[in-house]
Amino acid sequence: MTFVMLASMMVLFMLAVPVAISIGLSSAIGIAFFTHFPMKLLAQQAFTALDKFPLAAIPFFILAGNIMGTGGISSRLVAFAQSLVGGMRGGLASTCVLTCMFFAAVSGSSIATTFAIGSILIPAMVKSGYPKPFAAALQATSAELGVIIPPSIPMILYGVSANVSIGELFVSGIGPGILIAFALILGTYVWCRLRGYGDAGNEDRLGVVVAFRRSLLALMMPIIILGGIYGGIFTPTEASIVAVFYALVVSMAIYRDIDWRSLLRILHQTAISSSIIMLIIAMAGIFSFMITRAGVPAAIGTWLTGTFHSGWSFLLAVNAVLFIIGMFIDAGASIIVLAPILAPVANQFGIDPVHFGLVMVVNLALGMITPPFGVNLFAACAVAKVPLERVARPLCIYILIIIACLMVITYVPEVSLFFRDIIYR
Amino acid sequence: MSEGRLRKASGDAAHPFDGVRRLVASLESVTTAAGMVLSCGALAASALIGLFQIVTRFILDRPAPWSEPTVRTLLIWMVYLGLCGAIRNGAMVAVDVVYNTVGPRLQRVMRAFILIASVGLFALLFYFGLEMAEFVRHQNLAGVGISIAWAYAAIPVGSLLATISLLAHAVRPQSDDEVEKLKEQAL
């Protein structure tokens, strides 16, 4: 059964059938031909897979991110980042990385980060002499931080499907996020030195203090969200609701960048984005239910523990497989199907489930910038108006940097667990 | 005169299915608009109720028992009602590597297949969603006191709107604005 389900899903993917529909149909095939379950199961699972309060955080974080991206908050964050690192060589490029890092702390999505920051910084970078493909590749890669630095939608999905605390996952994203941001800035600095990019165009930066004051309300947001979760004041879902209203008050009442009309447009866009990802979650939930009933996770688990004798080789194999899967399949769907299979095995090898979650999220985030199915890459190319082929070269360098970071995150658990252990232990 | 002939040649003026097309298109514009208004309404309402839950928890020290299940139910409605808008904008996430490499004729075949596959899944969800709603109608949503069938009904209603949207998208595709599409894909 599993083979038929997987094969039909692959065929449907190849035929460009939408991801959610492919997963749903292959599950329906599984129900119809290989089990005695009534087809009602399809509808029942389509409901129960979504009927979970932690998942409610997803539309709310998307909404908060969209409000932040539309209002002047993103441009204020750009100005602040520029005041910090704009002065060095490749300053504008480093500003891009740093702004993405700040914005990631208010948004749970990479694509939202690409549009919010890229639409400001890609034109600015091109204007000060960076080649377009370089700007697009850098923006696509930096926006990955959107799902690594909390809040993060893939982490919520991992937490729900592997039964791990979402709060612990969030705090463990901070270390890897800082590591990746630092590596990207360093790589960009070296690359700009070699190529002679970015030695001009920093004249009109704000002073650090002024820029900090102007963006203070935006910078407060992650403190409220994370502080609320770790102070035990909010659950992650409640924090997402607080984020929505905080963003609304700041954008509508204080900065006055958003009026009621644009709020309606934001709601519309959020409803559509959330529907798309939540349908994928619902259908992946059915798929996961089916293969669990067929005993696949246990079989894979036994096979994995028999084949690999150390956590070291297991992690290497998992990383290689996830990298390939991430190239083709949506990160959310991969996490829902694979986390319940892999996390228990990782646990048997003595790998902390939170650390393992970070490895999965960082690895699958890489899938967002690797062709052929790199949503983030498409988004950055669309903003930069540059064809995908031309981005390949600068992109390779950034992919290598992220792979290096992934290896560090995989084999040095402390990068992820340091902050978690301070707060939770 | 050349203009008239051109139009005829391209089959725009007097297509045999023109009446059907127009009917589907106008029906769809109403259903999708209604679906999206309700979807956005559900999103806004669930955010407000969520805020209410937080406030009551702080002030009364315990949240109202109905708020959490109501937020969950409203968000399920938001998801299934929002699908028609996602389809209308062509924003569903798909792996289109193969699609982009084949010629226009094969693309048409693939589009037809995608339509059949999508309508097939939504037909299943519609029919069995109704059956499921019927099946659970005597159970109540915990803490709310209304039948859980009202929550399950989101699946058949949303699937119906999604199917109408799919058909309309097939007969009169909306402009393919890649940027707008991408903006709507989360993650």
Coordinates of C-alpha atoms in Angstrom, one line a residue:
Chain A
M1 CA 0.0 0.0 0.0
T2 CA 2.7 2.4 1.0
F3 CA 4.5 1.9 -2.3
V4 CA 1.3 2.6 -4.3
M5 CA 0.6 5.7 -2.2
L6 CA 4.1 7.1 -2.6
A7 CA 4.3 6.2 -6.3
S8 CA 0.9 7.8 -7.0
M9 CA 1.9 10.9 -5.0
M10 CA 5.1 11.2 -7.0
V11 CA 3.3 10.8 -10.4
L12 CA 0.8 13.5 -9.4
F13 CA 3.6 15.8 -8.3
M14 CA 5.3 15.3 -11.6
L15 CA 2.1 16.2 -13.5
A16 CA 2.0 19.5 -11.6
V17 CA -1.1 18.6 -9.6
P18 CA -1.0 20.9 -6.5
V19 CA 0.9 19.4 -3.6
A20 CA -2.1 19.3 -1.2
I21 CA -4.3 17.6 -3.8
S22 CA -1.6 15.1 -4.8
I23 CA -1.2 14.1 -1.1
G24 CA -4.9 13.9 -0.6
L25 CA -5.6 11.8 -3.7
S26 CA -2.9 9.3 -3.0
S27 CA -4.3 8.9 0.6
A28 CA -7.7 8.4 -0.9
I29 CA -6.3 5.7 -3.2
G30 CA -4.7 4.1 -0.1
I31 CA -8.1 4.1 1.8
A32 CA -10.1 2.8 -1.2
F33 CA -7.9 -0.1 -2.4
F34 CA -5.9 -1.2 0.6
T35 CA -7.9 -0.9 3.7
H36 CA -11.4 -1.6 5.0
F37 CA -11.8 1.9 6.3
P38 CA -14.8 3.8 5.0
M39 CA -14.0 6.8 2.8
K40 CA -15.5 8.9 5.5
L41 CA -12.0 8.7 7.1
L42 CA -10.8 11.1 4.5
A43 CA -13.2 13.8 5.7
Q44 CA -12.7 12.9 9.3
Q45 CA -9.0 13.3 9.1
A46 CA -9.3 16.4 7.0
F47 CA -11.0 17.9 10.0
T48 CA -9.1 16.4 13.0
A49 CA -5.7 17.2 11.4
L50 CA -6.6 20.9 11.7
D51 CA -8.6 20.8 14.9
K52 CA -5.6 21.5 17.1
F53 CA -5.1 24.7 19.1
P54 CA -1.3 24.9 18.5
L55 CA -2.0 25.0 14.7
A56 CA -4.1 28.1 15.2
A57 CA -0.8 30.0 15.7
I58 CA 0.0 29.5 12.0
P59 CA -2.7 31.8 10.5
F60 CA -2.1 34.3 13.3
F61 CA 1.7 34.5 12.8
I62 CA 1.1 34.8 9.0
L63 CA -1.4 37.7 9.7
A64 CA 1.0 39.4 12.1
G65 CA 3.8 39.1 9.5
N66 CA 1.7 40.5 6.8
I67 CA 0.7 43.5 8.9
M68 CA 4.4 44.1 9.8
G69 CA 5.4 43.7 6.1
T70 CA 2.8 46.2 4.8
G71 CA 3.2 48.8 7.4
G72 CA 6.4 50.9 7.8
I73 CA 7.8 48.4 10.2
S74 CA 10.0 46.7 7.6
S75 CA 11.5 49.9 6.4
R76 CA 12.3 51.0 10.0
L77 CA 14.0 47.6 10.5
V78 CA 16.0 48.2 7.4
A79 CA 17.1 51.6 8.6
F80 CA 18.2 50.2 11.9
A81 CA 20.2 47.3 10.4
Q82 CA 21.8 49.7 8.0
S83 CA 22.9 52.0 10.9
L84 CA 24.6 49.0 12.5
V85 CA 26.4 47.3 9.6
G86 CA 26.0 49.7 6.6
G87 CA 29.4 51.2 7.1
M88 CA 31.5 48.1 6.4
R89 CA 32.3 46.8 2.9
G90 CA 29.3 45.1 1.4
G91 CA 27.3 47.1 4.0
L92 CA 24.0 47.0 2.2
A93 CA 24.3 43.3 1.6
S94 CA 25.0 42.7 5.3
T95 CA 22.1 45.0 6.1
C96 CA 19.9 42.6 4.1
V97 CA 21.0 39.7 6.2
L98 CA 20.6 41.5 9.5
T99 CA 17.2 43.0 8.5
C100 CA 16.0 39.5 7.6
M101 CA 17.1 38.3 11.0
F102 CA 15.1 41.1 12.7
F103 CA 12.1 40.6 10.6
A104 CA 12.3 36.8 11.1
A105 CA 11.8 37.5 14.8
V106 CA 8.3 38.9 14.0
S107 CA 7.4 36.6 11.1
G108 CA 7.1 32.9 10.9
S109 CA 7.5 32.6 7.2
S110 CA 10.4 32.9 4.7
I111 CA 8.3 34.0 1.7
A112 CA 6.8 36.9 3.7
T113 CA 10.3 37.9 4.7
T114 CA 11.5 37.8 1.1
F115 CA 8.7 40.1 0.0
A116 CA 8.8 42.5 2.9
I117 CA 12.6 43.0 2.9
G118 CA 13.4 42.1 -0.6
S119 CA 11.1 44.7 -2.1
I120 CA 13.0 47.4 -0.2
L121 CA 16.6 46.1 -0.3
I122 CA 17.0 44.3 -3.7
P123 CA 16.3 47.6 -5.6
A124 CA 18.6 49.5 -3.2
M125 CA 21.4 46.9 -3.6
V126 CA 21.1 47.0 -7.4
K127 CA 21.2 50.8 -7.3
S128 CA 24.4 50.8 -5.4
G129 CA 26.1 48.5 -7.9
Y130 CA 25.5 45.0 -6.7
P131 CA 24.6 42.6 -9.6
K132 CA 21.0 41.6 -9.6
P133 CA 21.6 37.9 -9.4
F134 CA 23.8 38.4 -6.4
A135 CA 21.1 40.5 -4.7
A136 CA 18.4 37.9 -5.4
A137 CA 20.5 35.0 -4.2
L138 CA 21.4 36.8 -1.0
Q139 CA 17.9 37.8 -0.3
A140 CA 16.5 34.3 -0.9
T141 CA 19.1 32.8 1.4
S142 CA 18.8 35.4 4.2
A143 CA 15.0 35.0 4.2
E144 CA 15.5 31.4 5.3
L145 CA 16.1 32.9 8.7
G146 CA 12.4 33.6 8.7
V147 CA 11.7 29.9 9.6
I148 CA 14.8 29.4 11.8
I149 CA 14.5 32.4 14.1
P150 CA 11.3 32.2 16.2
P151 CA 8.4 32.3 15.7
S152 CA 8.5 29.7 13.0
I153 CA 5.7 27.8 11.2
P154 CA 7.8 24.7 10.4
M155 CA 8.7 24.5 14.1
I156 CA 5.0 24.6 15.1
L157 CA 4.4 21.8 12.7
Y158 CA 7.3 19.7 14.1
G159 CA 6.2 20.4 17.6
V160 CA 2.6 19.2 16.9
S161 CA 3.6 16.1 14.9
A162 CA 6.5 14.9 17.0
N163 CA 4.9 16.0 20.3
V164 CA 7.7 18.4 21.3
S165 CA 7.3 21.7 23.2
I166 CA 6.9 24.5 20.7
G167 CA 8.3 26.9 23.2
E168 CA 11.5 24.9 23.5
L169 CA 11.8 24.6 19.7
F170 CA 11.4 28.4 19.4
V171 CA 14.1 29.3 21.9
S172 CA 16.5 26.7 20.3
G173 CA 16.1 28.5 17.0
I174 CA 17.9 31.6 18.3
G175 CA 21.4 30.0 18.3
P176 CA 21.3 28.5 14.8
G177 CA 19.7 31.7 13.6
I178 CA 22.6 33.9 14.9
L179 CA 25.1 31.4 13.5
I180 CA 23.6 31.4 10.1
A181 CA 23.3 35.2 10.0
F182 CA 26.9 35.6 11.1
A183 CA 28.1 33.1 8.5
L184 CA 26.1 34.9 5.8
I185 CA 27.5 38.3 6.7
L186 CA 31.1 36.9 6.8
G187 CA 30.6 35.2 3.5
T188 CA 29.1 38.3 1.9
Y189 CA 32.0 40.4 3.3
V190 CA 34.6 38.1 1.7
W191 CA 32.8 37.8 -1.5
C192 CA 32.3 41.6 -1.8
R193 CA 36.0 42.1 -1.0
L194 CA 37.0 39.7 -3.8
R195 CA 34.6 41.2 -6.3
G196 CA 34.8 44.8 -5.2
Y197 CA 31.1 45.2 -4.6
G198 CA 29.5 47.6 -2.3
D199 CA 32.1 50.2 -1.5
A200 CA 29.6 53.1 -2.0
G201 CA 26.1 54.1 -1.2
N202 CA 26.2 54.3 2.6
E203 CA 26.2 58.0 2.9
D204 CA 22.6 58.5 3.9
R205 CA 22.4 56.2 6.9
L206 CA 20.8 57.2 10.1
G207 CA 22.7 57.3 13.3
V208 CA 22.4 54.2 15.4
V209 CA 20.6 55.9 18.2
V210 CA 18.0 57.6 16.0
A211 CA 17.4 54.4 14.0
F212 CA 17.1 52.4 17.1
R213 CA 14.5 54.8 18.6
R214 CA 12.5 54.9 15.4
S215 CA 12.4 51.1 15.2
L216 CA 12.0 50.5 18.9
L217 CA 8.3 49.5 18.8
A218 CA 9.1 46.9 16.1
L219 CA 12.1 45.5 18.0
M220 CA 9.9 45.2 21.1
M221 CA 7.7 42.7 19.3
P222 CA 10.0 39.6 19.5
I223 CA 10.6 40.5 23.2
I224 CA 6.9 40.5 23.9
I225 CA 6.3 37.3 22.0
L226 CA 9.2 35.3 23.3
G227 CA 9.2 36.9 26.7
G228 CA 5.5 36.0 27.0
I229 CA 6.1 32.4 26.0
Y230 CA 9.1 31.9 28.2
G231 CA 7.8 33.8 31.1
G232 CA 4.9 31.3 31.1
I233 CA 2.4 34.1 30.4
F234 CA 1.2 32.9 27.0
T235 CA 1.0 29.7 25.1
P236 CA 2.6 30.0 21.6
T237 CA -0.9 30.3 20.1
E238 CA -1.8 33.1 22.5
A239 CA 1.5 34.8 21.7
S240 CA 0.5 34.7 18.0
I241 CA -2.7 36.5 18.8
V242 CA -0.9 39.1 20.9
A243 CA 1.5 39.5 18.0
V244 CA -1.4 40.3 15.7
F245 CA -2.9 43.0 17.9
Y246 CA 0.5 44.4 18.8
A247 CA 1.3 44.8 15.1
L248 CA -2.1 46.2 14.4
V249 CA -1.9 48.9 17.2
V250 CA 1.7 49.8 16.1
S251 CA 0.9 50.0 12.4
M252 CA -2.6 51.5 12.6
A253 CA -2.6 53.8 15.6
I254 CA 1.1 54.7 16.2
Y255 CA 2.9 54.6 12.9
R256 CA -0.4 55.1 10.9
D257 CA 0.9 53.2 7.9
I258 CA -2.1 51.0 7.5
D259 CA -5.7 52.1 7.0
W260 CA -8.9 50.0 7.2
R261 CA -8.8 49.4 3.5
S262 CA -5.3 47.9 3.5
L263 CA -6.3 45.9 6.5
L264 CA -9.0 44.2 4.5
R265 CA -6.5 43.4 1.8
I266 CA -4.1 41.9 4.4
L267 CA -6.9 39.8 5.8
H268 CA -7.7 38.5 2.3
Q269 CA -4.1 37.7 1.6
T270 CA -3.7 36.0 4.9
A271 CA -6.8 33.9 4.5
I272 CA -5.6 32.6 1.2
S273 CA -2.0 31.9 2.3
S274 CA -3.3 30.1 5.4
S275 CA -5.8 28.1 3.4
I276 CA -3.1 26.8 1.1
I277 CA -0.7 25.8 3.8
M278 CA -3.4 24.4 6.2
L279 CA -4.8 22.3 3.3
I280 CA -1.4 20.8 2.8
I281 CA -1.2 20.1 6.6
A282 CA -4.7 18.5 6.6
M283 CA -3.9 16.2 3.6
A284 CA -0.4 15.4 5.0
G285 CA -2.2 14.5 8.2
I286 CA -4.3 11.9 6.4
F287 CA -1.3 10.5 4.6
S288 CA 0.6 10.3 7.9
F289 CA -2.3 8.5 9.5
M290 CA -2.4 5.9 6.7
I291 CA 1.2 5.0 6.7
T292 CA 1.2 4.9 10.5
R293 CA -1.7 2.4 10.4
A294 CA 0.3 0.4 7.9
G295 CA 3.2 0.2 10.4
V296 CA 5.6 2.0 8.2
P297 CA 7.2 4.3 10.8
A298 CA 7.9 1.2 13.0
A299 CA 9.4 -0.6 10.1
I300 CA 11.6 2.3 9.0
G301 CA 12.6 2.8 12.6
T302 CA 13.7 -0.8 13.0
W303 CA 15.6 -0.7 9.8
L304 CA 17.3 2.6 10.7
T305 CA 18.4 1.4 14.1
G306 CA 19.6 -1.8 12.5
T307 CA 21.5 -0.1 9.8
F308 CA 23.1 2.8 11.6
H309 CA 25.2 2.1 14.7
S310 CA 25.7 5.7 15.9
G311 CA 23.8 8.9 16.1
W312 CA 26.6 10.4 14.0
S313 CA 26.0 8.3 10.9
F314 CA 22.3 8.4 11.4
L315 CA 22.3 12.2 11.4
L316 CA 24.5 12.3 8.3
A317 CA 22.1 10.0 6.4
V318 CA 19.0 11.9 7.6
N319 CA 20.6 15.2 6.4
A320 CA 21.4 13.8 3.0
V321 CA 17.9 12.3 2.5
L322 CA 16.1 15.5 3.8
F323 CA 18.2 17.7 1.5
I324 CA 17.0 15.7 -1.5
I325 CA 13.4 15.6 -0.3
G326 CA 13.5 19.3 0.4
M327 CA 14.4 20.0 -3.2
F328 CA 11.1 18.5 -4.3
I329 CA 8.6 18.6 -1.5
D330 CA 7.1 21.4 0.5
A331 CA 8.8 21.8 4.0
G332 CA 5.5 21.6 5.9
A333 CA 4.3 18.4 4.3
S334 CA 7.7 16.8 4.8
I335 CA 7.7 17.7 8.5
I336 CA 4.2 16.3 9.1
V337 CA 5.0 13.0 7.4
L338 CA 8.6 12.5 8.5
A339 CA 8.8 14.0 12.0
P340 CA 6.7 11.2 13.6
I341 CA 8.8 8.6 11.8
L342 CA 12.3 10.1 12.5
A343 CA 12.0 11.8 15.9
P344 CA 11.5 8.5 17.9
V345 CA 14.5 6.9 16.1
A346 CA 16.6 10.0 16.8
N347 CA 15.6 9.7 20.4
Q348 CA 16.8 6.1 20.5
F349 CA 20.2 7.3 19.3
G350 CA 20.2 9.7 22.2
I351 CA 19.6 12.8 20.1
D352 CA 17.5 15.4 21.9
P353 CA 14.1 15.7 20.0
V354 CA 14.4 19.5 20.1
H355 CA 17.9 19.4 18.6
F356 CA 16.7 17.0 16.0
G357 CA 13.8 19.3 15.2
L358 CA 16.2 22.1 14.5
V359 CA 18.3 19.9 12.2
M360 CA 15.1 19.1 10.3
V361 CA 13.9 22.7 10.1
V362 CA 17.3 24.1 9.0
N363 CA 17.7 21.3 6.4
L364 CA 14.2 21.7 5.0
A365 CA 14.6 25.4 4.9
L366 CA 17.5 24.8 2.6
G367 CA 14.9 23.2 0.3
M368 CA 13.3 26.6 -0.1
I369 CA 16.3 27.9 -2.0
T370 CA 17.3 24.8 -3.9
P371 CA 15.8 24.4 -7.3
P372 CA 13.6 22.9 -8.8
F373 CA 11.1 23.6 -6.1
G374 CA 12.5 26.5 -4.2
V375 CA 9.7 28.8 -3.3
N376 CA 11.9 31.4 -1.7
L377 CA 14.2 31.5 -4.7
F378 CA 11.2 32.1 -7.0
A379 CA 10.0 34.9 -4.7
A380 CA 13.4 36.6 -4.7
C381 CA 13.8 36.2 -8.5
A382 CA 10.3 37.7 -8.9
V383 CA 11.1 40.7 -6.7
A384 CA 14.5 41.2 -8.5
K385 CA 13.0 40.5 -11.9
V386 CA 15.9 38.2 -12.8
P387 CA 15.7 34.8 -14.5
L388 CA 16.4 31.8 -12.2
E389 CA 19.4 30.5 -14.3
R390 CA 21.4 33.7 -13.7
V391 CA 21.1 33.3 -9.9
A392 CA 22.7 29.9 -9.9
R393 CA 26.3 30.9 -9.4
P394 CA 26.0 33.3 -6.4
L395 CA 23.4 31.0 -5.0
C396 CA 25.8 28.0 -5.0
I397 CA 28.1 29.9 -2.6
Y398 CA 25.3 30.7 -0.2
I399 CA 24.0 27.1 -0.3
L400 CA 27.5 25.9 0.6
I401 CA 27.6 28.4 3.5
I402 CA 24.2 27.1 4.8
I403 CA 25.3 23.5 4.4
A404 CA 28.4 24.3 6.5
C405 CA 26.2 25.8 9.1
L406 CA 23.8 22.9 9.0
M407 CA 26.8 20.5 9.7
V408 CA 27.7 22.7 12.7
I409 CA 24.1 22.7 14.0
T410 CA 23.9 18.9 13.4
Y411 CA 27.1 17.9 15.2
V412 CA 27.2 20.6 17.9
P413 CA 23.9 20.3 19.7
E414 CA 24.9 23.1 22.1
V415 CA 24.3 25.7 19.3
S416 CA 20.6 24.9 19.5
L417 CA 20.3 23.8 23.1
F418 CA 22.4 26.4 24.8
F419 CA 19.5 28.9 25.2
R420 CA 17.0 26.2 25.8
D421 CA 19.0 24.8 28.7
I422 CA 19.4 28.3 30.2
I423 CA 15.6 28.9 30.2
Y424 CA 14.1 25.4 30.7
R425 CA 16.6 23.6 32.8
Chain B
M1 CA -13.4 44.0 -40.8
S2 CA -10.1 42.3 -40.1
E3 CA -10.8 42.7 -36.4
G4 CA -14.1 40.9 -36.6
R5 CA -12.6 38.1 -38.6
L6 CA -9.7 37.8 -36.2
R7 CA -12.0 37.5 -33.3
K8 CA -14.0 34.9 -35.0
A9 CA -10.9 32.9 -36.0
S10 CA -9.7 32.9 -32.4
G11 CA -13.1 31.5 -31.4
D12 CA -13.8 34.3 -28.9
A13 CA -17.1 35.6 -30.3
A14 CA -19.4 32.7 -30.9
H15 CA -18.0 29.8 -29.0
P16 CA -20.6 27.0 -28.5
F17 CA -19.9 26.9 -24.8
D18 CA -20.0 30.7 -24.4
G19 CA -23.3 30.6 -22.6
V20 CA -22.0 28.0 -20.2
R21 CA -18.8 29.8 -19.7
R22 CA -20.5 33.0 -18.8
L23 CA -22.9 31.2 -16.5
V24 CA -20.0 29.5 -14.7
A25 CA -18.0 32.7 -14.5
S26 CA -20.8 34.8 -13.1
L27 CA -21.9 32.1 -10.6
E28 CA -18.3 31.7 -9.5
S29 CA -17.7 35.4 -9.0
V30 CA -20.6 35.4 -6.6
T31 CA -19.6 32.2 -4.7
T32 CA -15.9 33.0 -4.5
A33 CA -16.6 36.5 -3.2
A34 CA -19.0 35.2 -0.6
G35 CA -16.5 32.5 0.4
M36 CA -13.7 35.0 0.8
V37 CA -15.8 37.4 2.8
L38 CA -16.8 34.7 5.2
S39 CA -13.2 33.3 5.3
C40 CA -11.8 36.7 6.2
G41 CA -14.7 37.2 8.6
A42 CA -13.8 33.9 10.3
L43 CA -10.1 34.9 10.5
A44 CA -10.9 38.3 12.1
A45 CA -13.5 36.8 14.4
S46 CA -11.1 34.1 15.6
A47 CA -8.4 36.7 16.3
L48 CA -10.9 38.8 18.4
I49 CA -12.1 35.7 20.3
G50 CA -8.5 34.7 20.9
L51 CA -7.8 38.1 22.3
F52 CA -11.0 37.8 24.4
Q53 CA -9.7 34.5 25.7
I54 CA -6.4 36.0 26.8
V55 CA -8.0 38.9 28.5
T56 CA -10.5 36.8 30.4
R57 CA -7.8 34.5 31.5
F58 CA -5.9 37.4 33.0
I59 CA -8.8 39.2 34.5
L60 CA -11.0 36.2 35.6
D61 CA -8.1 33.9 36.0
R62 CA -9.7 31.3 33.9
P63 CA -10.7 31.5 30.2
A64 CA -14.3 31.1 29.0
P65 CA -14.7 27.4 28.1
W66 CA -16.2 28.2 24.7
S67 CA -13.5 30.4 23.3
E68 CA -10.8 27.8 22.4
P69 CA -13.1 25.4 20.5
T70 CA -14.7 28.4 18.8
V71 CA -11.3 29.7 17.6
R72 CA -10.5 26.2 16.3
T73 CA -13.8 25.9 14.5
L74 CA -13.7 29.3 12.9
L75 CA -10.2 28.7 11.6
I76 CA -11.3 25.4 10.0
W77 CA -14.0 27.4 8.3
M78 CA -11.4 30.0 7.3
V79 CA -9.2 27.3 5.7
Y80 CA -11.9 25.5 3.7
L81 CA -13.7 28.6 2.6
G82 CA -10.5 30.3 1.7
L83 CA -9.6 27.6 -0.8
C84 CA -11.9 29.0 -3.5
G85 CA -9.9 32.2 -3.4
A86 CA -6.6 30.4 -3.5
I87 CA -7.7 28.4 -6.6
R88 CA -9.2 31.5 -8.3
N89 CA -5.8 33.2 -8.0
G90 CA -4.0 30.1 -9.1
A91 CA -2.0 30.2 -5.9
M92 CA -2.0 26.5 -5.0
V93 CA 1.5 25.3 -4.6
A94 CA 2.6 22.8 -7.3
V95 CA 5.8 21.3 -8.6
D96 CA 5.8 22.7 -12.1
V97 CA 9.2 21.6 -13.4
V98 CA 7.8 19.2 -16.0
Y99 CA 4.9 21.5 -16.9
N100 CA 7.3 24.3 -17.8
T101 CA 9.5 22.1 -20.0
V102 CA 6.7 20.5 -22.2
G103 CA 5.1 22.1 -25.2
P104 CA 1.8 23.9 -25.2
R105 CA -0.3 21.0 -26.3
L106 CA 1.0 18.7 -23.6
Q107 CA 0.4 21.6 -21.2
R108 CA -3.2 21.6 -22.1
V109 CA -3.5 17.9 -21.5
M110 CA -1.8 18.3 -18.1
R111 CA -4.1 21.2 -17.2
A112 CA -7.1 19.0 -18.0
F113 CA -5.7 16.2 -15.9
I114 CA -5.0 18.6 -13.0
L115 CA -8.6 19.8 -13.2
I116 CA -9.9 16.3 -13.1
A117 CA -7.7 15.3 -10.2
S118 CA -8.6 18.4 -8.2
V119 CA -12.3 18.2 -8.8
G120 CA -12.0 14.5 -8.0
L121 CA -10.5 15.2 -4.5
F122 CA -13.0 17.9 -3.7
A123 CA -15.9 15.7 -4.9
L124 CA -14.7 13.1 -2.4
L125 CA -14.3 15.7 0.3
F126 CA -17.8 17.1 -0.4
Y127 CA -19.6 13.8 -0.4
F128 CA -17.9 12.2 2.5
G129 CA -17.7 15.5 4.4
L130 CA -21.5 15.7 4.3
E131 CA -21.6 12.0 5.4
M132 CA -19.3 12.8 8.3
A133 CA -21.3 15.9 9.3
E134 CA -24.4 13.7 9.3
F135 CA -22.6 11.1 11.3
V136 CA -21.5 13.4 14.1
R137 CA -24.6 15.6 14.4
H138 CA -25.5 14.3 17.9
Q139 CA -22.1 15.2 19.3
N140 CA -21.6 18.6 20.8
L141 CA -18.6 20.9 20.5
A142 CA -17.0 20.7 24.0
G143 CA -17.8 23.8 25.9
V144 CA -19.9 25.5 23.2
G145 CA -23.1 23.5 23.3
I146 CA -23.8 23.4 19.5
S147 CA -23.5 20.3 17.3
I148 CA -20.1 19.5 16.0
A149 CA -21.7 19.0 12.6
W150 CA -21.6 22.8 12.2
A151 CA -17.8 22.5 12.3
Y152 CA -17.6 19.5 10.0
A153 CA -19.9 21.3 7.5
A154 CA -16.9 23.6 6.6
I155 CA -15.5 20.7 4.5
P156 CA -18.5 20.1 2.2
V157 CA -19.3 23.8 1.9
G158 CA -15.7 24.7 1.2
S159 CA -15.2 21.8 -1.3
L160 CA -18.3 22.9 -3.2
L161 CA -17.0 26.5 -3.5
A162 CA -13.6 25.2 -4.4
T163 CA -15.1 23.0 -7.2
I164 CA -17.0 26.0 -8.7
S165 CA -13.8 28.0 -8.5
L166 CA -11.8 25.2 -10.3
L167 CA -14.3 25.1 -13.1
A168 CA -14.3 28.8 -13.5
H169 CA -10.5 28.9 -13.4
A170 CA -10.5 26.3 -16.2
V171 CA -12.9 28.2 -18.5
R172 CA -11.5 31.7 -17.9
P173 CA -8.1 31.7 -16.2
Q174 CA -7.3 34.8 -14.3
S175 CA -4.2 36.8 -15.3
D176 CA -1.2 34.8 -14.2
D177 CA 0.5 37.3 -11.9
E178 CA 3.5 35.3 -10.6
V179 CA 4.3 37.8 -7.9
E180 CA 0.8 37.9 -6.5
K181 CA 0.7 34.1 -6.5
L182 CA 4.0 33.8 -4.6
K183 CA 2.9 36.3 -2.1
E184 CA 0.1 34.1 -1.1
Q185 CA 2.2 31.0 -0.5
A186 CA 3.2 30.9 3.1
L187 CA 6.2 29.4 4.8

